[in-house]
């Protein structure tokens, strides 16, 4: 246990350049405090000491602004940067070397018992405000962009952004990841015109505006070419 806690503390220096020394980390990092509380609470939870684990989990939430259910399984060298508003559900599973930023939710979409929360692989980074909802796997080395809402499995090495989340990049050129990117691109092209306004996903309004401007510029160029040919 002591070695595990030591890793949780020392990994801060690798991921936050603002960390100056050990005393600074131990006294000023709410993410570290929340993880230290959770290690103790999870130890009690696994041994059937449920109410004290839940109570101390609430104490940790009051002190840090980070809510981690004592039943959640968290791997080694877990780091929550800034941390305010982070919520991790009971059946969530987090691998090694994972980093979460403020406002992240690892939540469920079902009221049924059993596995309800996501599983994060190793070396996953989840940006500020992102929501990962459901009992699926986010693969190793994945990156979840800020404010993304992820409702489907994420292959290893993928980068997901948007609402709902879509894959925009594959760090590992795996066939599965590339196929998902191509499928999403095809779907977006098919939904470029929606006669009844009931599209399956909500596009980024800024992106839609830029696409509209590009289309108008292309039409104006075509009209200008036609007029030049007619004048010549």
PDB file of C-alpha atoms in Angstrom, residues 6-226:
ATOM      1  CA  UNK A   6       4.243   6.838  -3.066  1.00  0.00           C
ATOM      2  CA  UNK A   7       3.720   6.361  -6.803  1.00  0.00           C
ATOM      3  CA  UNK A   8       0.500   8.417  -6.685  1.00  0.00           C
ATOM      4  CA  UNK A   9       2.449  11.295  -5.150  1.00  0.00           C
ATOM      5  CA  UNK A  10       5.625  11.175  -7.235  1.00  0.00           C
ATOM      6  CA  UNK A  11       3.797  10.869 -10.588  1.00  0.00           C
ATOM      7  CA  UNK A  12       2.598  14.464 -10.113  1.00  0.00           C
ATOM      8  CA  UNK A  13       6.096  15.752 -10.903  1.00  0.00           C
ATOM      9  CA  UNK A  14       5.991  14.034 -14.314  1.00  0.00           C
ATOM     10  CA  UNK A  15       2.632  15.536 -15.326  1.00  0.00           C
ATOM     11  CA  UNK A  16       2.456  18.988 -13.761  1.00  0.00           C
ATOM     12  CA  UNK A  17       5.350  21.434 -14.244  1.00  0.00           C
ATOM     13  CA  UNK A  18       3.865  23.614 -11.490  1.00  0.00           C
ATOM     14  CA  UNK A  19       4.747  20.983  -8.861  1.00  0.00           C
ATOM     15  CA  UNK A  20       7.782  22.378  -7.067  1.00  0.00           C
ATOM     16  CA  UNK A  21       8.528  19.971  -4.229  1.00  0.00           C
ATOM     17  CA  UNK A  22       7.083  17.144  -2.155  1.00  0.00           C
ATOM     18  CA  UNK A  23       5.712  19.447   0.541  1.00  0.00           C
ATOM     19  CA  UNK A  24       3.906  21.487  -2.115  1.00  0.00           C
ATOM     20  CA  UNK A  25       2.268  18.367  -3.569  1.00  0.00           C
ATOM     21  CA  UNK A  26       1.237  16.914  -0.209  1.00  0.00           C
ATOM     22  CA  UNK A  27      -0.342  20.126   1.053  1.00  0.00           C
ATOM     23  CA  UNK A  28      -1.760  21.851  -2.049  1.00  0.00           C
ATOM     24  CA  UNK A  29      -2.955  19.193  -4.528  1.00  0.00           C
ATOM     25  CA  UNK A  30      -6.600  18.241  -4.017  1.00  0.00           C
ATOM     26  CA  UNK A  31      -6.284  15.470  -6.616  1.00  0.00           C
ATOM     27  CA  UNK A  32      -3.585  13.795  -4.547  1.00  0.00           C
ATOM     28  CA  UNK A  33      -5.662  14.145  -1.376  1.00  0.00           C
ATOM     29  CA  UNK A  34      -8.680  12.557  -3.084  1.00  0.00           C
ATOM     30  CA  UNK A  35      -6.636   9.600  -4.339  1.00  0.00           C
ATOM     31  CA  UNK A  36      -5.064   9.013  -0.917  1.00  0.00           C
ATOM     32  CA  UNK A  37      -8.529   8.981   0.644  1.00  0.00           C
ATOM     33  CA  UNK A  38      -9.781   6.604  -2.046  1.00  0.00           C
ATOM     34  CA  UNK A  39      -6.990   4.087  -1.541  1.00  0.00           C
ATOM     35  CA  UNK A  40      -8.024   3.718   2.108  1.00  0.00           C
ATOM     36  CA  UNK A  41     -11.751   3.735   1.319  1.00  0.00           C
ATOM     37  CA  UNK A  42     -11.383   1.110  -1.405  1.00  0.00           C
ATOM     38  CA  UNK A  43      -9.398  -1.120   0.957  1.00  0.00           C
ATOM     39  CA  UNK A  44     -12.291  -0.996   3.437  1.00  0.00           C
ATOM     40  CA  UNK A  45     -14.924  -1.444   0.698  1.00  0.00           C
ATOM     41  CA  UNK A  46     -13.356  -4.683  -0.548  1.00  0.00           C
ATOM     42  CA  UNK A  47     -13.383  -6.048   3.015  1.00  0.00           C
ATOM     43  CA  UNK A  48     -17.064  -5.309   3.553  1.00  0.00           C
ATOM     44  CA  UNK A  49     -16.559  -2.209   5.701  1.00  0.00           C
ATOM     45  CA  UNK A  50     -19.038  -0.309   3.556  1.00  0.00           C
ATOM     46  CA  UNK A  51     -20.529   2.510   5.643  1.00  0.00           C
ATOM     47  CA  UNK A  52     -17.203   3.941   6.918  1.00  0.00           C
ATOM     48  CA  UNK A  53     -15.875   3.807   3.362  1.00  0.00           C
ATOM     49  CA  UNK A  54     -18.866   5.764   2.039  1.00  0.00           C
ATOM     50  CA  UNK A  55     -18.732   8.260   4.894  1.00  0.00           C
ATOM     51  CA  UNK A  56     -15.025   8.965   4.407  1.00  0.00           C
ATOM     52  CA  UNK A  57     -15.701   9.244   0.675  1.00  0.00           C
ATOM     53  CA  UNK A  58     -18.143  12.049   1.440  1.00  0.00           C
ATOM     54  CA  UNK A  59     -15.586  13.692   3.722  1.00  0.00           C
ATOM     55  CA  UNK A  60     -13.077  13.566   0.866  1.00  0.00           C
ATOM     56  CA  UNK A  61     -15.644  15.137  -1.475  1.00  0.00           C
ATOM     57  CA  UNK A  62     -16.289  17.991   0.978  1.00  0.00           C
ATOM     58  CA  UNK A  63     -12.574  18.636   1.333  1.00  0.00           C
ATOM     59  CA  UNK A  64     -11.446  18.220  -2.296  1.00  0.00           C
ATOM     60  CA  UNK A  65     -14.484  18.712  -4.549  1.00  0.00           C
ATOM     61  CA  UNK A  66     -13.740  15.293  -6.086  1.00  0.00           C
ATOM     62  CA  UNK A  67     -16.227  12.437  -5.712  1.00  0.00           C
ATOM     63  CA  UNK A  68     -14.845   8.911  -6.046  1.00  0.00           C
ATOM     64  CA  UNK A  69     -17.048   6.009  -5.053  1.00  0.00           C
ATOM     65  CA  UNK A  70     -15.075   3.618  -2.808  1.00  0.00           C
ATOM     66  CA  UNK A  71     -16.084   0.715  -5.059  1.00  0.00           C
ATOM     67  CA  UNK A  72     -14.270   2.162  -8.091  1.00  0.00           C
ATOM     68  CA  UNK A  73     -11.082   0.326  -9.038  1.00  0.00           C
ATOM     69  CA  UNK A  74      -8.153   2.648  -9.772  1.00  0.00           C
ATOM     70  CA  UNK A  75      -4.754   1.561 -11.058  1.00  0.00           C
ATOM     71  CA  UNK A  76      -1.274   2.847 -10.311  1.00  0.00           C
ATOM     72  CA  UNK A  77       0.001   6.415 -10.725  1.00  0.00           C
ATOM     73  CA  UNK A  78      -3.462   7.938 -11.090  1.00  0.00           C
ATOM     74  CA  UNK A  79      -3.452  11.743 -11.306  1.00  0.00           C
ATOM     75  CA  UNK A  80      -6.373  14.193 -11.120  1.00  0.00           C
ATOM     76  CA  UNK A  81      -5.154  17.653 -12.170  1.00  0.00           C
ATOM     77  CA  UNK A  82      -7.054  20.581 -10.587  1.00  0.00           C
ATOM     78  CA  UNK A  83      -9.862  18.138  -9.944  1.00  0.00           C
ATOM     79  CA  UNK A  84     -12.913  20.189  -8.959  1.00  0.00           C
ATOM     80  CA  UNK A  85     -16.128  18.518 -10.102  1.00  0.00           C
ATOM     81  CA  UNK A  86     -14.651  15.120 -10.982  1.00  0.00           C
ATOM     82  CA  UNK A  87     -17.105  12.229 -10.432  1.00  0.00           C
ATOM     83  CA  UNK A  88     -16.125   8.546 -10.649  1.00  0.00           C
ATOM     84  CA  UNK A  89     -18.886   5.958 -10.291  1.00  0.00           C
ATOM     85  CA  UNK A  90     -19.000   2.724  -8.321  1.00  0.00           C
ATOM     86  CA  UNK A  91     -18.223   0.233 -11.103  1.00  0.00           C
ATOM     87  CA  UNK A  92     -15.696   2.391 -12.950  1.00  0.00           C
ATOM     88  CA  UNK A  93     -12.318   0.780 -13.619  1.00  0.00           C
ATOM     89  CA  UNK A  94      -9.225   2.861 -14.327  1.00  0.00           C
ATOM     90  CA  UNK A  95      -5.897   1.494 -15.559  1.00  0.00           C
ATOM     91  CA  UNK A  96      -2.370   2.643 -14.836  1.00  0.00           C
ATOM     92  CA  UNK A  97      -0.939   6.110 -15.605  1.00  0.00           C
ATOM     93  CA  UNK A  98      -4.349   7.704 -16.253  1.00  0.00           C
ATOM     94  CA  UNK A  99      -4.829  11.484 -16.034  1.00  0.00           C
ATOM     95  CA  UNK A 100      -8.152  13.273 -15.520  1.00  0.00           C
ATOM     96  CA  UNK A 101      -8.746  17.016 -15.557  1.00  0.00           C
ATOM     97  CA  UNK A 102     -11.433  19.052 -13.806  1.00  0.00           C
ATOM     98  CA  UNK A 103     -15.119  18.383 -14.385  1.00  0.00           C
ATOM     99  CA  UNK A 104     -14.689  14.838 -15.741  1.00  0.00           C
ATOM    100  CA  UNK A 105     -17.513  12.355 -15.155  1.00  0.00           C
ATOM    101  CA  UNK A 106     -17.140   8.578 -15.408  1.00  0.00           C
ATOM    102  CA  UNK A 107     -20.836   7.832 -15.110  1.00  0.00           C
ATOM    103  CA  UNK A 108     -23.561   5.364 -15.953  1.00  0.00           C
ATOM    104  CA  UNK A 109     -26.649   5.456 -18.160  1.00  0.00           C
ATOM    105  CA  UNK A 110     -28.609   2.652 -16.487  1.00  0.00           C
ATOM    106  CA  UNK A 111     -30.275   2.105 -13.120  1.00  0.00           C
ATOM    107  CA  UNK A 112     -29.795  -1.652 -13.267  1.00  0.00           C
ATOM    108  CA  UNK A 113     -27.307  -3.413 -11.004  1.00  0.00           C
ATOM    109  CA  UNK A 114     -23.986  -4.669 -12.267  1.00  0.00           C
ATOM    110  CA  UNK A 115     -21.438  -2.961 -14.451  1.00  0.00           C
ATOM    111  CA  UNK A 116     -22.713   0.549 -15.238  1.00  0.00           C
ATOM    112  CA  UNK A 117     -19.612   2.706 -15.572  1.00  0.00           C
ATOM    113  CA  UNK A 118     -16.750   2.843 -18.083  1.00  0.00           C
ATOM    114  CA  UNK A 119     -13.413   1.054 -18.045  1.00  0.00           C
ATOM    115  CA  UNK A 120     -10.367   3.165 -18.903  1.00  0.00           C
ATOM    116  CA  UNK A 121      -7.226   1.470 -20.162  1.00  0.00           C
ATOM    117  CA  UNK A 122      -3.642   2.428 -19.404  1.00  0.00           C
ATOM    118  CA  UNK A 123      -2.195   5.873 -20.208  1.00  0.00           C
ATOM    119  CA  UNK A 124      -5.577   7.453 -20.991  1.00  0.00           C
ATOM    120  CA  UNK A 125      -5.958  11.242 -20.758  1.00  0.00           C
ATOM    121  CA  UNK A 126      -9.428  12.762 -20.283  1.00  0.00           C
ATOM    122  CA  UNK A 127      -9.773  16.513 -20.867  1.00  0.00           C
ATOM    123  CA  UNK A 128     -11.641  19.026 -18.734  1.00  0.00           C
ATOM    124  CA  UNK A 129     -15.414  18.670 -18.651  1.00  0.00           C
ATOM    125  CA  UNK A 130     -15.543  15.389 -20.592  1.00  0.00           C
ATOM    126  CA  UNK A 131     -18.307  12.880 -19.836  1.00  0.00           C
ATOM    127  CA  UNK A 132     -17.769   9.153 -20.407  1.00  0.00           C
ATOM    128  CA  UNK A 133     -21.074   7.413 -19.827  1.00  0.00           C
ATOM    129  CA  UNK A 134     -21.755   3.693 -19.958  1.00  0.00           C
ATOM    130  CA  UNK A 135     -20.187   0.257 -19.334  1.00  0.00           C
ATOM    131  CA  UNK A 136     -17.740   0.199 -22.250  1.00  0.00           C
ATOM    132  CA  UNK A 137     -13.968   0.272 -22.689  1.00  0.00           C
ATOM    133  CA  UNK A 138     -11.772   3.245 -23.531  1.00  0.00           C
ATOM    134  CA  UNK A 139      -8.632   1.664 -24.957  1.00  0.00           C
ATOM    135  CA  UNK A 140      -5.022   2.197 -23.940  1.00  0.00           C
ATOM    136  CA  UNK A 141      -3.396   5.526 -24.908  1.00  0.00           C
ATOM    137  CA  UNK A 142      -6.744   7.080 -25.891  1.00  0.00           C
ATOM    138  CA  UNK A 143      -7.312  10.833 -25.603  1.00  0.00           C
ATOM    139  CA  UNK A 144     -10.730  12.302 -24.777  1.00  0.00           C
ATOM    140  CA  UNK A 145     -11.072  15.993 -25.683  1.00  0.00           C
ATOM    141  CA  UNK A 146     -12.426  18.675 -23.377  1.00  0.00           C
ATOM    142  CA  UNK A 147     -16.238  18.690 -22.996  1.00  0.00           C
ATOM    143  CA  UNK A 148     -16.644  15.582 -25.154  1.00  0.00           C
ATOM    144  CA  UNK A 149     -19.568  13.255 -24.395  1.00  0.00           C
ATOM    145  CA  UNK A 150     -18.476   9.677 -25.069  1.00  0.00           C
ATOM    146  CA  UNK A 151     -21.209   7.056 -25.357  1.00  0.00           C
ATOM    147  CA  UNK A 152     -19.458   4.302 -27.324  1.00  0.00           C
ATOM    148  CA  UNK A 153     -16.273   2.212 -26.989  1.00  0.00           C
ATOM    149  CA  UNK A 154     -13.019   3.928 -27.925  1.00  0.00           C
ATOM    150  CA  UNK A 155     -10.262   1.870 -29.606  1.00  0.00           C
ATOM    151  CA  UNK A 156      -6.649   2.100 -28.393  1.00  0.00           C
ATOM    152  CA  UNK A 157      -4.743   5.186 -29.484  1.00  0.00           C
ATOM    153  CA  UNK A 158      -7.822   7.104 -30.655  1.00  0.00           C
ATOM    154  CA  UNK A 159      -8.625  10.760 -30.023  1.00  0.00           C
ATOM    155  CA  UNK A 160     -12.311  11.552 -29.411  1.00  0.00           C
ATOM    156  CA  UNK A 161     -13.908  15.011 -29.480  1.00  0.00           C
ATOM    157  CA  UNK A 162     -17.379  16.553 -29.754  1.00  0.00           C
ATOM    158  CA  UNK A 163     -20.945  15.945 -28.619  1.00  0.00           C
ATOM    159  CA  UNK A 164     -21.620  13.114 -29.094  1.00  0.00           C
ATOM    160  CA  UNK A 165     -17.996  12.003 -29.187  1.00  0.00           C
ATOM    161  CA  UNK A 166     -16.457  11.086 -32.534  1.00  0.00           C
ATOM    162  CA  UNK A 167     -13.027   9.730 -33.398  1.00  0.00           C
ATOM    163  CA  UNK A 168     -10.867  12.267 -35.228  1.00  0.00           C
ATOM    164  CA  UNK A 169      -7.401  10.741 -34.967  1.00  0.00           C
ATOM    165  CA  UNK A 170      -5.719   7.370 -34.494  1.00  0.00           C
ATOM    166  CA  UNK A 171      -2.275   7.358 -32.908  1.00  0.00           C
ATOM    167  CA  UNK A 172      -1.999   3.654 -33.651  1.00  0.00           C
ATOM    168  CA  UNK A 173      -2.894   2.882 -37.242  1.00  0.00           C
ATOM    169  CA  UNK A 174      -5.062  -0.082 -36.258  1.00  0.00           C
ATOM    170  CA  UNK A 175      -7.605  -1.342 -38.769  1.00  0.00           C
ATOM    171  CA  UNK A 176     -10.491  -1.053 -36.304  1.00  0.00           C
ATOM    172  CA  UNK A 177      -9.693   2.551 -35.416  1.00  0.00           C
ATOM    173  CA  UNK A 178      -9.278   3.655 -39.038  1.00  0.00           C
ATOM    174  CA  UNK A 179     -12.539   1.928 -40.024  1.00  0.00           C
ATOM    175  CA  UNK A 180     -14.397   3.814 -37.286  1.00  0.00           C
ATOM    176  CA  UNK A 181     -12.951   7.117 -38.506  1.00  0.00           C
ATOM    177  CA  UNK A 182     -14.013   6.381 -42.095  1.00  0.00           C
ATOM    178  CA  UNK A 183     -17.511   5.331 -40.992  1.00  0.00           C
ATOM    179  CA  UNK A 184     -17.927   8.553 -39.033  1.00  0.00           C
ATOM    180  CA  UNK A 185     -16.737  10.651 -41.996  1.00  0.00           C
ATOM    181  CA  UNK A 186     -19.176   8.879 -44.325  1.00  0.00           C
ATOM    182  CA  UNK A 187     -22.027   9.378 -41.845  1.00  0.00           C
ATOM    183  CA  UNK A 188     -21.266  13.097 -41.546  1.00  0.00           C
ATOM    184  CA  UNK A 189     -21.264  13.491 -45.346  1.00  0.00           C
ATOM    185  CA  UNK A 190     -24.579  11.645 -45.603  1.00  0.00           C
ATOM    186  CA  UNK A 191     -26.098  13.987 -43.010  1.00  0.00           C
ATOM    187  CA  UNK A 192     -24.872  17.166 -44.714  1.00  0.00           C
ATOM    188  CA  UNK A 193     -28.469  17.785 -45.876  1.00  0.00           C
ATOM    189  CA  UNK A 194     -31.274  16.819 -43.511  1.00  0.00           C
ATOM    190  CA  UNK A 195     -34.691  17.662 -44.936  1.00  0.00           C
ATOM    191  CA  UNK A 196     -36.598  17.221 -41.667  1.00  0.00           C
ATOM    192  CA  UNK A 197     -34.047  18.387 -39.138  1.00  0.00           C
ATOM    193  CA  UNK A 198     -33.851  15.098 -37.264  1.00  0.00           C
ATOM    194  CA  UNK A 199     -30.173  14.229 -37.723  1.00  0.00           C
ATOM    195  CA  UNK A 200     -28.653  11.543 -35.591  1.00  0.00           C
ATOM    196  CA  UNK A 201     -26.008  13.836 -34.084  1.00  0.00           C
ATOM    197  CA  UNK A 202     -25.477  17.500 -33.316  1.00  0.00           C
ATOM    198  CA  UNK A 203     -22.659  19.110 -35.308  1.00  0.00           C
ATOM    199  CA  UNK A 204     -20.377  21.788 -33.967  1.00  0.00           C
ATOM    200  CA  UNK A 205     -22.067  25.121 -34.879  1.00  0.00           C
ATOM    201  CA  UNK A 206     -18.700  26.760 -35.633  1.00  0.00           C
ATOM    202  CA  UNK A 207     -17.763  23.918 -37.965  1.00  0.00           C
ATOM    203  CA  UNK A 208     -21.144  24.131 -39.712  1.00  0.00           C
ATOM    204  CA  UNK A 209     -20.747  27.884 -40.204  1.00  0.00           C
ATOM    205  CA  UNK A 210     -17.292  27.458 -41.739  1.00  0.00           C
ATOM    206  CA  UNK A 211     -18.573  24.758 -44.101  1.00  0.00           C
ATOM    207  CA  UNK A 212     -21.438  27.032 -45.184  1.00  0.00           C
ATOM    208  CA  UNK A 213     -19.029  29.916 -45.870  1.00  0.00           C
ATOM    209  CA  UNK A 214     -16.785  27.629 -47.897  1.00  0.00           C
ATOM    210  CA  UNK A 215     -19.764  26.490 -49.956  1.00  0.00           C
ATOM    211  CA  UNK A 216     -20.835  30.093 -50.610  1.00  0.00           C
ATOM    212  CA  UNK A 217     -17.293  31.067 -51.665  1.00  0.00           C
ATOM    213  CA  UNK A 218     -17.195  28.134 -54.087  1.00  0.00           C
ATOM    214  CA  UNK A 219     -20.542  29.186 -55.591  1.00  0.00           C
ATOM    215  CA  UNK A 220     -19.386  32.799 -55.971  1.00  0.00           C
ATOM    216  CA  UNK A 221     -16.185  31.682 -57.693  1.00  0.00           C
ATOM    217  CA  UNK A 222     -18.166  29.513 -60.097  1.00  0.00           C
ATOM    218  CA  UNK A 223     -20.495  32.423 -60.882  1.00  0.00           C
ATOM    219  CA  UNK A 224     -17.517  34.767 -61.387  1.00  0.00           C
ATOM    220  CA  UNK A 225     -15.889  32.305 -63.791  1.00  0.00           C
ATOM    221  CA  UNK A 226     -19.139  32.054 -65.726  1.00  0.00           C
TER     222      UNK A 226
END
